[in-house]
Short mmCIF file of N, CA and C in Angstrom, two decimals:
data_model
loop_
_atom_site.label_atom_id
_atom_site.label_comp_id
_atom_site.label_asym_id
_atom_site.label_seq_id
_atom_site.Cartn_x
_atom_site.Cartn_y
_atom_site.Cartn_z
N MET P 1 100.39 112.20 3.70
CA MET P 1 99.12 111.57 2.39
C MET P 1 99.71 112.55 1.29
N ASN P 2 99.37 111.59 0.02
CA ASN P 2 99.55 112.51 -0.96
C ASN P 2 97.88 112.56 -1.29
N SER P 3 97.99 112.99 -2.94
CA SER P 3 96.80 113.79 -3.53
C SER P 3 95.44 112.60 -3.83
N ARG P 4 96.66 111.22 -4.03
CA ARG P 4 95.19 110.46 -4.82
C ARG P 4 94.96 109.47 -3.49
N GLU P 5 95.67 109.52 -2.87
CA GLU P 5 95.55 108.62 -1.05
C GLU P 5 94.27 109.55 -0.32
N LEU P 6 94.44 110.91 -0.73
CA LEU P 6 93.38 112.08 -0.01
C LEU P 6 92.21 112.00 -1.24
N ALA P 7 92.26 111.90 -2.19
CA ALA P 7 91.21 111.82 -2.90
C ALA P 7 90.07 110.15 -2.69
N LEU P 8 91.22 109.13 -2.60
CA LEU P 8 90.38 108.36 -2.10
C LEU P 8 89.61 108.55 -0.52
N ASP P 9 90.30 109.01 0.12
CA ASP P 9 89.79 109.02 1.55
C ASP P 9 88.41 110.11 1.19
N LEU P 10 88.10 111.03 0.43
CA LEU P 10 87.34 111.85 -0.09
C LEU P 10 86.02 111.01 -0.13
N VAL P 11 86.52 110.49 -1.52
CA VAL P 11 85.40 109.67 -2.21
C VAL P 11 84.74 108.49 -1.07
N GLN P 12 85.72 107.72 0.02
CA GLN P 12 85.42 106.85 0.82
C GLN P 12 84.01 108.03 1.64
N ARG P 13 84.43 108.94 2.24
CA ARG P 13 83.73 109.50 3.18
C ARG P 13 82.31 110.06 2.60
N TRP P 14 82.52 110.24 1.05
CA TRP P 14 81.11 111.13 0.57
C TRP P 14 80.15 109.58 0.12
N SER P 15 81.22 108.31 0.08
CA SER P 15 80.01 107.23 -0.19
C SER P 15 79.17 106.83 1.04
N ARG P 16 80.42 107.14 1.93
CA ARG P 16 79.45 106.19 3.50
C ARG P 16 78.79 107.27 3.96
N SER P 17 78.78 108.63 3.81
CA SER P 17 78.12 109.92 4.37
C SER P 17 77.12 110.49 3.41
N GLY P 18 77.17 110.60 2.44
CA GLY P 18 76.32 110.93 1.39
C GLY P 18 76.03 113.04 1.51
N ARG P 19 77.27 113.11 2.02
CA ARG P 19 77.42 114.74 2.29
C ARG P 19 77.94 115.78 1.10
N LEU P 20 77.59 116.38 1.34
CA LEU P 20 77.81 117.47 0.01
C LEU P 20 79.22 117.39 -0.29
N ALA P 21 79.64 117.26 -1.71
CA ALA P 21 80.89 117.56 -2.00
C ALA P 21 82.02 118.44 -1.44
N ASP P 22 81.53 119.33 -1.84
CA ASP P 22 82.15 120.58 -1.62
C ASP P 22 82.51 120.79 0.14
N GLU P 23 81.44 120.54 1.06
CA GLU P 23 81.48 120.53 2.16
C GLU P 23 82.62 119.42 2.63
N LEU P 24 82.92 118.05 2.15
CA LEU P 24 83.95 117.37 2.69
C LEU P 24 85.01 117.98 2.48
N LEU P 25 85.26 118.26 0.89
CA LEU P 25 86.62 118.95 0.51
C LEU P 25 87.30 119.64 1.53
N GLU P 26 85.90 120.88 1.73
CA GLU P 26 86.62 122.34 2.36
C GLU P 26 86.93 121.84 4.05
N GLU P 27 86.42 120.89 4.39
CA GLU P 27 86.66 120.19 5.93
C GLU P 27 88.11 119.36 5.52
N ARG P 28 88.23 118.76 4.81
CA ARG P 28 89.32 117.96 4.88
C ARG P 28 90.38 118.86 4.27
N LEU P 29 90.39 119.44 3.76
CA LEU P 29 91.76 120.31 3.07
C LEU P 29 92.13 121.28 3.99
N THR P 30 91.10 122.19 4.94
CA THR P 30 91.41 122.81 5.93
C THR P 30 92.72 122.35 7.16
N GLY P 31 93.65 123.24 6.95
CA GLY P 31 94.73 122.83 7.77
C GLY P 31 95.71 121.74 7.61
N MET P 32 95.50 120.96 6.19
CA MET P 32 95.82 120.16 5.54
C MET P 32 97.31 120.93 4.81
N ALA P 33 98.52 120.21 4.79
CA ALA P 33 100.03 121.07 4.41
C ALA P 33 100.00 120.58 2.91
N ILE P 34 98.91 120.31 2.13
CA ILE P 34 98.72 120.28 0.87
C ILE P 34 98.52 121.54 -0.21
N THR P 35 98.98 121.96 -0.94
CA THR P 35 99.36 123.12 -1.54
C THR P 35 99.44 122.94 -3.36
N GLY P 36 99.25 123.70 -3.96
CA GLY P 36 99.75 123.87 -5.59
C GLY P 36 99.01 122.38 -6.20
N PRO P 37 99.63 121.96 -6.86
CA PRO P 37 99.57 121.02 -8.04
C PRO P 37 99.18 119.79 -7.26
N ASP P 38 99.27 119.49 -5.80
CA ASP P 38 98.62 118.44 -5.12
C ASP P 38 97.30 118.63 -5.00
N ARG P 39 96.89 119.97 -4.53
CA ARG P 39 95.89 120.17 -3.83
C ARG P 39 94.87 120.32 -5.23
N ALA P 40 95.26 120.48 -6.46
CA ALA P 40 94.49 120.65 -7.56
C ALA P 40 94.25 119.41 -8.35
N LEU P 41 95.37 118.23 -7.78
CA LEU P 41 94.85 117.07 -8.17
C LEU P 41 94.02 116.03 -7.79
N THR P 42 94.07 116.41 -6.45
CA THR P 42 93.21 115.70 -5.26
C THR P 42 91.73 116.32 -5.47
N MET P 43 92.05 117.64 -6.06
CA MET P 43 90.17 118.07 -6.41
C MET P 43 89.62 117.46 -7.38
N ASP P 44 90.78 117.68 -8.77
CA ASP P 44 89.97 116.96 -9.87
C ASP P 44 89.65 115.55 -9.78
N LEU P 45 90.69 114.69 -9.29
CA LEU P 45 90.27 113.26 -9.12
C LEU P 45 89.28 113.40 -7.99
N PHE P 46 88.56 114.03 -7.38
CA PHE P 46 87.36 113.85 -6.39
C PHE P 46 86.20 114.28 -7.15
N TYR P 47 86.29 115.27 -7.33
CA TYR P 47 85.26 115.88 -8.19
C TYR P 47 84.85 114.99 -10.04
N GLY P 48 86.28 114.85 -10.23
CA GLY P 48 85.99 114.02 -11.55
C GLY P 48 85.27 112.92 -11.57
N TYR P 49 85.91 111.96 -10.29
CA TYR P 49 84.95 110.59 -10.09
C TYR P 49 83.71 110.94 -9.74
N LEU P 50 83.16 112.11 -9.07
CA LEU P 50 81.97 112.09 -8.89
C LEU P 50 80.92 112.25 -10.60
N ARG P 51 81.67 113.35 -11.11
CA ARG P 51 80.91 113.58 -12.25
C ARG P 51 81.28 112.50 -13.37
N ASN P 52 82.06 111.25 -13.33
CA ASN P 52 82.13 110.02 -14.34
C ASN P 52 81.80 108.91 -13.54
N LYS P 53 81.05 109.13 -12.20
CA LYS P 53 81.12 107.54 -11.85
C LYS P 53 80.11 107.01 -12.88
N SER P 54 79.30 106.96 -13.11
CA SER P 54 78.05 105.71 -13.72
C SER P 54 79.49 105.38 -14.83
N ALA P 55 80.23 106.19 -15.66
CA ALA P 55 80.95 105.98 -16.68
C ALA P 55 82.07 104.77 -16.39
N LEU P 56 82.49 105.18 -15.01
CA LEU P 56 83.52 104.44 -14.51
C LEU P 56 83.17 103.25 -13.55
N GLU P 57 82.24 103.12 -13.25
CA GLU P 57 81.75 102.15 -13.17
C GLU P 57 81.13 101.14 -14.58
N PHE P 58 80.74 101.55 -15.31
CA PHE P 58 80.57 100.46 -16.18
C PHE P 58 82.26 100.26 -17.31
N LEU P 59 83.00 101.23 -16.90
CA LEU P 59 84.36 100.69 -17.49
C LEU P 59 85.37 99.61 -16.74
N GLN P 60 84.99 99.55 -15.52
CA GLN P 60 85.24 98.40 -14.47
C GLN P 60 84.20 97.24 -14.47
N SER P 61 83.36 97.44 -14.89
CA SER P 61 82.41 96.05 -15.20
C SER P 61 82.92 95.53 -16.44
N GLN P 62 83.39 95.73 -17.43
CA GLN P 62 84.05 95.39 -18.71
C GLN P 62 85.49 94.60 -17.94
N LEU P 63 86.33 95.18 -16.95
CA LEU P 63 87.51 94.46 -16.89
C LEU P 63 87.47 93.72 -16.10
N VAL P 64 86.67 93.37 -15.20
CA VAL P 64 86.47 92.52 -14.22
C VAL P 64 85.30 91.55 -14.29
N THR P 65 85.25 90.22 -13.91
CA THR P 65 83.75 89.31 -13.78
C THR P 65 83.28 89.30 -12.67
N LYS P 66 83.85 89.38 -11.34
CA LYS P 66 83.16 89.58 -10.07
C LYS P 66 83.60 90.73 -9.51
N PRO P 67 82.46 91.71 -9.19
CA PRO P 67 82.57 93.02 -8.19
C PRO P 67 83.80 92.91 -7.11
N PRO P 68 84.95 93.56 -7.30
CA PRO P 68 85.67 93.23 -5.84
C PRO P 68 85.10 93.92 -4.77
N ARG P 69 85.99 94.07 -3.78
CA ARG P 69 85.31 94.82 -2.28
C ARG P 69 85.35 96.21 -2.76
N ASP P 70 84.53 96.72 -1.93
CA ASP P 70 84.45 98.54 -2.17
C ASP P 70 85.82 99.51 -2.24
N ILE P 71 86.51 98.88 -1.39
CA ILE P 71 87.59 99.60 -1.49
C ILE P 71 88.54 99.64 -2.81
N VAL P 72 88.79 98.29 -3.15
CA VAL P 72 89.44 97.69 -4.20
C VAL P 72 88.81 98.87 -5.30
N SER P 73 87.10 98.46 -5.68
CA SER P 73 86.87 99.44 -6.53
C SER P 73 86.63 100.68 -6.71
N LEU P 74 86.80 101.01 -5.79
CA LEU P 74 87.02 103.02 -5.64
C LEU P 74 88.54 102.90 -6.37
N ILE P 75 89.26 102.32 -5.47
CA ILE P 75 90.93 102.44 -6.60
C ILE P 75 90.88 102.42 -7.74
N LEU P 76 90.60 100.90 -8.24
CA LEU P 76 90.20 101.01 -9.40
C LEU P 76 89.57 102.07 -10.38
N GLN P 77 88.55 102.98 -10.14
CA GLN P 77 87.67 103.10 -10.51
C GLN P 77 88.57 104.96 -10.37
N LEU P 78 89.30 105.18 -9.34
CA LEU P 78 90.46 106.53 -9.44
C LEU P 78 90.86 105.84 -10.61
N GLY P 79 91.77 105.26 -10.88
CA GLY P 79 92.46 104.84 -11.43
C GLY P 79 92.21 104.67 -12.71
N LEU P 80 91.00 104.16 -13.45
CA LEU P 80 90.33 104.42 -14.52
C LEU P 80 90.30 105.75 -14.83
N TYR P 81 89.93 106.71 -13.79
CA TYR P 81 89.45 108.32 -14.14
C TYR P 81 90.65 108.69 -15.13
N GLN P 82 91.99 108.43 -13.90
CA GLN P 82 92.98 108.94 -14.36
C GLN P 82 93.89 108.35 -15.74
N LEU P 83 93.17 107.12 -15.88
CA LEU P 83 93.32 106.57 -17.33
C LEU P 83 92.70 107.27 -18.71
N HIS P 84 91.59 107.20 -18.50
CA HIS P 84 90.24 107.42 -19.56
C HIS P 84 90.21 108.68 -19.69
N PHE P 85 89.79 109.77 -18.45
CA PHE P 85 89.68 110.62 -18.54
C PHE P 85 90.86 112.10 -18.53
N LEU P 86 91.84 111.60 -17.36
CA LEU P 86 92.69 112.69 -17.06
C LEU P 86 94.18 112.51 -18.24
N LYS P 87 94.23 111.30 -18.78
CA LYS P 87 94.96 111.01 -19.68
C LYS P 87 96.54 111.17 -19.16
N VAL P 88 96.45 110.88 -17.79
CA VAL P 88 97.56 110.58 -17.18
C VAL P 88 98.01 109.31 -17.65
N PRO P 89 99.78 109.53 -17.82
CA PRO P 89 100.58 108.16 -18.29
C PRO P 89 100.11 106.90 -17.76
N ALA P 90 99.84 105.95 -18.24
CA ALA P 90 99.61 104.47 -18.07
C ALA P 90 100.29 104.07 -16.67
N HIS P 91 102.13 104.69 -16.58
CA HIS P 91 102.70 103.82 -15.73
C HIS P 91 102.38 104.90 -14.11
N ALA P 92 102.22 106.05 -14.55
CA ALA P 92 102.35 106.90 -13.40
C ALA P 92 100.77 106.26 -12.35
N ALA P 93 99.81 106.07 -13.59
CA ALA P 93 98.29 105.72 -13.07
C ALA P 93 98.49 104.34 -12.22
N VAL P 94 99.00 103.63 -13.01
CA VAL P 94 99.19 102.55 -12.54
C VAL P 94 99.65 101.93 -11.49
N HIS P 95 100.91 102.55 -11.57
CA HIS P 95 101.91 102.75 -10.21
C HIS P 95 101.02 102.88 -8.72
N GLU P 96 100.69 104.37 -8.86
CA GLU P 96 100.21 105.11 -7.87
C GLU P 96 98.79 104.24 -7.20
N SER P 97 97.84 103.86 -8.24
CA SER P 97 97.06 103.05 -7.84
C SER P 97 97.17 101.79 -7.47
N VAL P 98 98.24 100.84 -7.68
CA VAL P 98 98.81 99.51 -6.81
C VAL P 98 99.51 99.99 -5.69
N ALA P 99 100.13 101.23 -5.30
CA ALA P 99 100.31 101.73 -4.46
C ALA P 99 99.62 101.95 -3.06
N LEU P 100 98.29 102.57 -3.54
CA LEU P 100 97.03 102.98 -2.59
C LEU P 100 96.22 101.33 -2.37
N ALA P 101 96.54 100.59 -3.54
CA ALA P 101 95.89 99.18 -3.07
C ALA P 101 96.76 98.44 -1.72
N LYS P 102 97.64 98.99 -1.99
CA LYS P 102 99.23 98.19 -0.98
C LYS P 102 98.76 98.69 0.35
N LEU P 103 98.28 100.00 0.56
CA LEU P 103 97.93 100.72 1.50
C LEU P 103 96.68 99.90 2.24
N HIS P 104 95.69 99.82 1.45
CA HIS P 104 94.23 99.64 1.78
C HIS P 104 93.85 98.21 1.52
N ALA P 105 94.32 97.19 0.71
CA ALA P 105 93.97 96.12 0.71
C ALA P 105 95.16 95.15 0.63
N ASN P 106 94.84 93.63 0.57
CA ASN P 106 95.89 92.81 0.68
C ASN P 106 96.68 92.88 -0.84
N ARG P 107 97.62 91.94 -0.62
CA ARG P 107 98.70 91.56 -1.62
C ARG P 107 98.49 91.32 -2.84
N ALA P 108 96.83 90.47 -2.83
CA ALA P 108 96.44 90.05 -3.99
C ALA P 108 95.43 90.76 -4.63
N GLU P 109 94.84 91.89 -3.59
CA GLU P 109 94.21 92.95 -4.21
C GLU P 109 94.76 94.01 -5.48
N SER P 110 96.26 94.18 -4.54
CA SER P 110 96.94 95.05 -5.43
C SER P 110 97.34 94.59 -6.40
N GLY P 111 97.73 92.83 -6.54
CA GLY P 111 98.23 92.44 -7.86
C GLY P 111 96.92 92.54 -8.97
N PHE P 112 95.75 92.52 -8.56
CA PHE P 112 94.36 92.03 -9.27
C PHE P 112 94.48 93.84 -10.08
N VAL P 113 94.20 94.99 -8.86
CA VAL P 113 94.43 96.28 -9.57
C VAL P 113 95.17 96.35 -10.56
N ASN P 114 96.65 96.01 -10.27
CA ASN P 114 97.37 96.09 -11.51
C ASN P 114 97.07 95.55 -12.62
N ALA P 115 96.87 94.47 -12.59
CA ALA P 115 96.41 93.48 -13.77
C ALA P 115 94.98 94.23 -14.26
N VAL P 116 94.35 94.71 -13.38
CA VAL P 116 92.77 95.52 -14.42
C VAL P 116 93.24 96.68 -15.02
N LEU P 117 94.19 97.29 -14.49
CA LEU P 117 94.69 98.96 -15.14
C LEU P 117 95.29 98.59 -16.03
N ARG P 118 96.19 97.10 -16.33
CA ARG P 118 97.20 97.35 -17.25
C ARG P 118 96.31 97.11 -18.30
N ARG P 119 95.18 96.34 -18.54
CA ARG P 119 94.23 96.10 -19.58
C ARG P 119 93.39 97.21 -19.86
N TRP P 120 92.96 98.40 -19.34
CA TRP P 120 92.08 99.37 -19.48
C TRP P 120 91.74 99.69 -20.39
N ASP P 121 92.72 99.49 -21.50
CA ASP P 121 92.54 100.23 -23.10
C ASP P 121 91.57 99.16 -23.70
N LYS P 122 91.42 97.99 -23.22
CA LYS P 122 90.41 97.59 -23.87
C LYS P 122 89.24 97.78 -23.36
N ALA P 123 88.66 98.47 -22.28
CA ALA P 123 87.33 98.72 -22.19
C ALA P 123 86.92 100.29 -22.75
N THR P 124 85.98 100.15 -23.31
CA THR P 124 85.40 101.29 -23.58
C THR P 124 84.27 101.53 -23.50
N LEU P 125 83.25 102.88 -23.87
CA LEU P 125 82.13 103.48 -23.55
C LEU P 125 81.24 103.55 -24.68
N THR P 126 81.37 102.65 -25.89
CA THR P 126 80.86 102.66 -27.26
C THR P 126 79.73 102.31 -26.94
N SER P 127 79.61 101.29 -26.33
CA SER P 127 78.48 100.25 -26.01
C SER P 127 77.42 100.55 -25.11
N ALA P 128 77.98 101.66 -24.06
CA ALA P 128 77.06 102.15 -22.98
C ALA P 128 75.62 102.66 -23.38
N PRO P 129 74.84 102.87 -22.85
CA PRO P 129 74.02 103.80 -23.56
C PRO P 129 74.41 105.18 -22.82
N PRO P 130 73.59 106.28 -23.62
CA PRO P 130 74.20 107.37 -23.72
C PRO P 130 74.37 107.73 -22.21
N TRP P 131 73.34 108.08 -21.36
CA TRP P 131 73.11 108.39 -19.75
C TRP P 131 74.55 107.74 -18.82
N VAL P 132 75.04 106.42 -19.71
CA VAL P 132 76.24 106.05 -18.70
C VAL P 132 77.19 106.49 -19.41
N ARG P 133 77.30 106.77 -20.80
CA ARG P 133 78.43 107.22 -21.52
C ARG P 133 78.86 108.61 -21.03
N PHE P 134 77.71 109.45 -20.18
CA PHE P 134 78.25 111.05 -20.07
C PHE P 134 77.63 111.07 -18.72
N SER P 135 77.65 109.56 -17.74
CA SER P 135 77.39 110.27 -16.47
C SER P 135 76.27 110.87 -16.27
N HIS P 136 75.12 111.09 -16.58
CA HIS P 136 73.82 111.72 -16.09
C HIS P 136 72.86 110.57 -15.73
N PRO P 137 72.06 111.18 -14.62
CA PRO P 137 70.85 109.95 -14.70
C PRO P 137 69.81 110.03 -15.71
N GLN P 138 69.61 108.90 -16.25
CA GLN P 138 68.69 108.43 -16.94
C GLN P 138 67.74 109.24 -17.32
N TRP P 139 67.03 109.54 -15.92
CA TRP P 139 65.82 110.04 -16.40
C TRP P 139 66.17 111.48 -17.00
N LEU P 140 67.16 112.14 -16.77
CA LEU P 140 67.54 113.63 -17.03
C LEU P 140 67.72 113.40 -18.51
N TRP P 141 68.40 112.32 -18.97
CA TRP P 141 68.87 112.03 -20.59
C TRP P 141 67.43 112.12 -21.00
N GLU P 142 66.70 111.24 -20.70
CA GLU P 142 65.27 111.02 -21.38
C GLU P 142 64.38 112.35 -21.47
N ARG P 143 64.37 112.82 -20.55
CA ARG P 143 63.78 114.52 -20.59
C ARG P 143 64.66 115.07 -21.53
N TRP P 144 65.99 115.33 -21.88
CA TRP P 144 66.37 115.96 -22.80
C TRP P 144 66.13 115.38 -24.13
N SER P 145 65.95 114.06 -24.16
CA SER P 145 66.02 113.87 -25.47
C SER P 145 64.42 113.80 -26.12
N ARG P 146 63.65 114.37 -25.34
CA ARG P 146 62.35 114.43 -25.52
C ARG P 146 62.17 115.63 -26.11
N HIS P 147 62.97 116.67 -25.89
CA HIS P 147 63.00 117.97 -26.48
C HIS P 147 63.84 118.28 -27.32
N TRP P 148 65.24 117.49 -27.32
CA TRP P 148 66.16 117.74 -28.38
C TRP P 148 66.70 116.69 -28.83
N ASP P 149 67.50 116.51 -30.37
CA ASP P 149 67.70 115.52 -30.98
C ASP P 149 68.91 114.70 -29.76
N SER P 150 69.61 113.61 -30.48
CA SER P 150 70.15 113.02 -29.91
C SER P 150 71.79 114.04 -29.92
N ALA P 151 72.31 114.49 -31.19
CA ALA P 151 73.43 114.97 -30.95
C ALA P 151 73.17 116.57 -29.74
N GLN P 152 72.11 117.08 -30.07
CA GLN P 152 72.30 118.26 -28.93
C GLN P 152 72.13 117.69 -27.71
N SER P 153 71.63 116.76 -27.07
CA SER P 153 71.33 116.13 -25.59
C SER P 153 73.12 115.92 -25.53
N GLU P 154 73.65 114.95 -26.54
CA GLU P 154 75.15 114.75 -25.96
C GLU P 154 76.03 115.96 -26.02
N GLN P 155 75.79 116.94 -26.76
CA GLN P 155 76.73 118.41 -26.42
C GLN P 155 76.00 118.94 -24.88
N LEU P 156 74.98 118.75 -24.73
CA LEU P 156 74.48 119.17 -23.28
C LEU P 156 74.97 118.25 -22.37
N CYS P 157 75.19 117.33 -22.23
CA CYS P 157 76.01 116.77 -21.45
C CYS P 157 77.15 116.87 -21.28
N GLN P 158 77.83 116.64 -22.60
CA GLN P 158 79.19 116.81 -22.06
C GLN P 158 79.78 118.41 -21.77
N TRP P 159 78.49 119.47 -22.30
CA TRP P 159 78.77 120.69 -21.41
C TRP P 159 78.81 120.91 -20.28
N ASN P 160 77.31 120.13 -19.51
CA ASN P 160 77.67 119.53 -18.41
C ASN P 160 78.61 119.20 -17.50
N ASN P 161 79.29 118.31 -17.92
CA ASN P 161 80.37 117.47 -17.33
C ASN P 161 81.68 118.36 -17.28
N SER P 162 81.74 119.18 -18.17
CA SER P 162 83.03 120.12 -18.39
C SER P 162 83.34 121.10 -17.31
N VAL P 163 84.65 121.49 -16.79
CA VAL P 163 85.17 122.12 -15.65
C VAL P 163 84.82 123.66 -16.23
N PRO P 164 84.20 123.91 -15.19
CA PRO P 164 83.86 125.54 -15.89
C PRO P 164 84.89 126.10 -16.09
N LEU P 165 84.39 127.50 -16.57
CA LEU P 165 85.91 128.30 -16.93
C LEU P 165 85.68 129.25 -15.26
N LEU P 166 87.37 129.67 -15.18
CA LEU P 166 87.33 130.33 -13.84
C LEU P 166 87.35 131.97 -14.49
N TYR P 167 86.38 132.99 -13.60
CA TYR P 167 86.55 134.20 -13.89
C TYR P 167 87.18 134.93 -12.37
N VAL P 168 87.78 136.14 -12.66
CA VAL P 168 88.31 136.84 -11.73
C VAL P 168 87.48 138.17 -11.75
N ARG P 169 87.63 138.90 -10.99
CA ARG P 169 87.23 140.35 -11.22
C ARG P 169 87.74 141.02 -10.39
N ARG P 170 88.62 141.95 -10.60
CA ARG P 170 89.07 142.84 -9.45
C ARG P 170 88.25 143.94 -8.55
N ASN P 171 88.38 143.96 -7.55
CA ASN P 171 87.41 144.73 -6.35
C ASN P 171 87.96 145.79 -6.79
N THR P 172 87.35 147.10 -7.30
CA THR P 172 88.10 148.54 -7.61
C THR P 172 88.17 149.12 -6.72
N LEU P 173 87.52 148.94 -5.44
CA LEU P 173 87.44 149.88 -4.22
C LEU P 173 88.40 149.47 -3.60
N GLN P 174 89.34 148.38 -3.70
CA GLN P 174 90.05 148.23 -3.14
C GLN P 174 91.67 148.41 -3.57
N PRO P 175 92.30 149.17 -2.99
CA PRO P 175 93.87 149.87 -3.57
C PRO P 175 94.58 148.47 -3.84
N LEU P 176 95.59 148.21 -4.73
CA LEU P 176 96.82 146.89 -4.92
C LEU P 176 97.58 147.73 -4.38
N ASP P 177 98.71 147.08 -4.15
CA ASP P 177 100.21 147.37 -3.34
C ASP P 177 100.54 148.68 -4.67
N GLY P 178 100.78 149.76 -4.06
CA GLY P 178 101.59 150.68 -4.77
C GLY P 178 100.39 151.94 -5.01
N ASP P 179 99.00 151.22 -5.44
CA ASP P 179 98.13 152.08 -5.81
C ASP P 179 97.70 153.23 -4.75
N ALA P 180 97.11 154.20 -4.78
CA ALA P 180 96.42 155.15 -4.14
C ALA P 180 95.11 154.39 -3.62
N PRO P 181 95.00 154.93 -2.54
CA PRO P 181 93.28 154.88 -2.02
C PRO P 181 92.35 155.52 -2.78
N VAL P 182 91.23 154.54 -3.00
CA VAL P 182 90.27 154.46 -4.08
C VAL P 182 89.21 155.46 -2.90
N GLU P 183 89.21 156.98 -3.70
CA GLU P 183 88.23 158.17 -2.91
C GLU P 183 86.71 157.51 -3.75
N LYS P 184 85.57 157.79 -2.76
CA LYS P 184 84.48 157.65 -3.06
C LYS P 184 84.26 158.61 -4.33
N THR P 185 84.30 159.95 -4.22
CA THR P 185 84.04 160.53 -5.30
C THR P 185 84.75 160.33 -7.03
N ASP P 186 85.97 159.13 -6.40
CA ASP P 186 86.33 159.24 -7.93
C ASP P 186 85.55 158.19 -8.36
N LEU P 187 84.57 157.71 -8.15
CA LEU P 187 84.11 156.33 -8.69
C LEU P 187 82.59 156.90 -9.14
N HIS P 188 82.38 156.37 -10.45
CA HIS P 188 81.16 156.32 -11.07
C HIS P 188 79.81 156.58 -9.93
N PRO P 189 78.91 157.13 -10.48
CA PRO P 189 78.02 157.17 -9.17
C PRO P 189 76.82 155.95 -9.28
N LEU P 190 76.87 155.15 -9.85
CA LEU P 190 76.67 153.94 -10.32
C LEU P 190 76.91 152.62 -9.26
N CYS P 191 78.24 152.90 -8.98
CA CYS P 191 79.11 152.22 -8.02
C CYS P 191 78.74 152.44 -6.61
N TYR P 192 78.03 153.30 -5.96
CA TYR P 192 77.71 153.20 -4.74
C TYR P 192 76.53 153.94 -4.26
N ARG P 193 75.93 153.27 -4.88
CA ARG P 193 74.49 153.37 -4.99
C ARG P 193 73.39 152.67 -3.63
#
């Protein structure tokens, strides 16, 4: 199972169960042989889909006249996420999405996925309401708009949807390879209160 297939599986499970995304991801990735870049792509696709769900639905609505089956819709939205937000090269995103459609849908639907994703650049978020453009609930956008002007509310939405920075802090109480064990007397008094 590749990272895109796993992300599709996670999105389906999340849609059906309503469980917390972190729990689903942890449960599904535990014991799997997916590591490194594939694991990172799976997480990015899954969390990115969830973060941008309403924007992806809006983009899809601009490209299709009649809503497809749920599985095809999810495949389209994951493909649109790769194209619009991740900036994955079009040939790769389209190819992988069509491959997913061949596994989970019929031949006509895989051709439909191919046709829709090949014209994804015709869809924009410019005409979407701001809460859709930034994938936030309408009530939250309206609340923020009452307190701040439109530009500040947009900045807040963009910040809220950004991937958080990762901080690492070394436990100085644990020795690294080659370090001498840390003695309690070597520590500042505030470290062992």
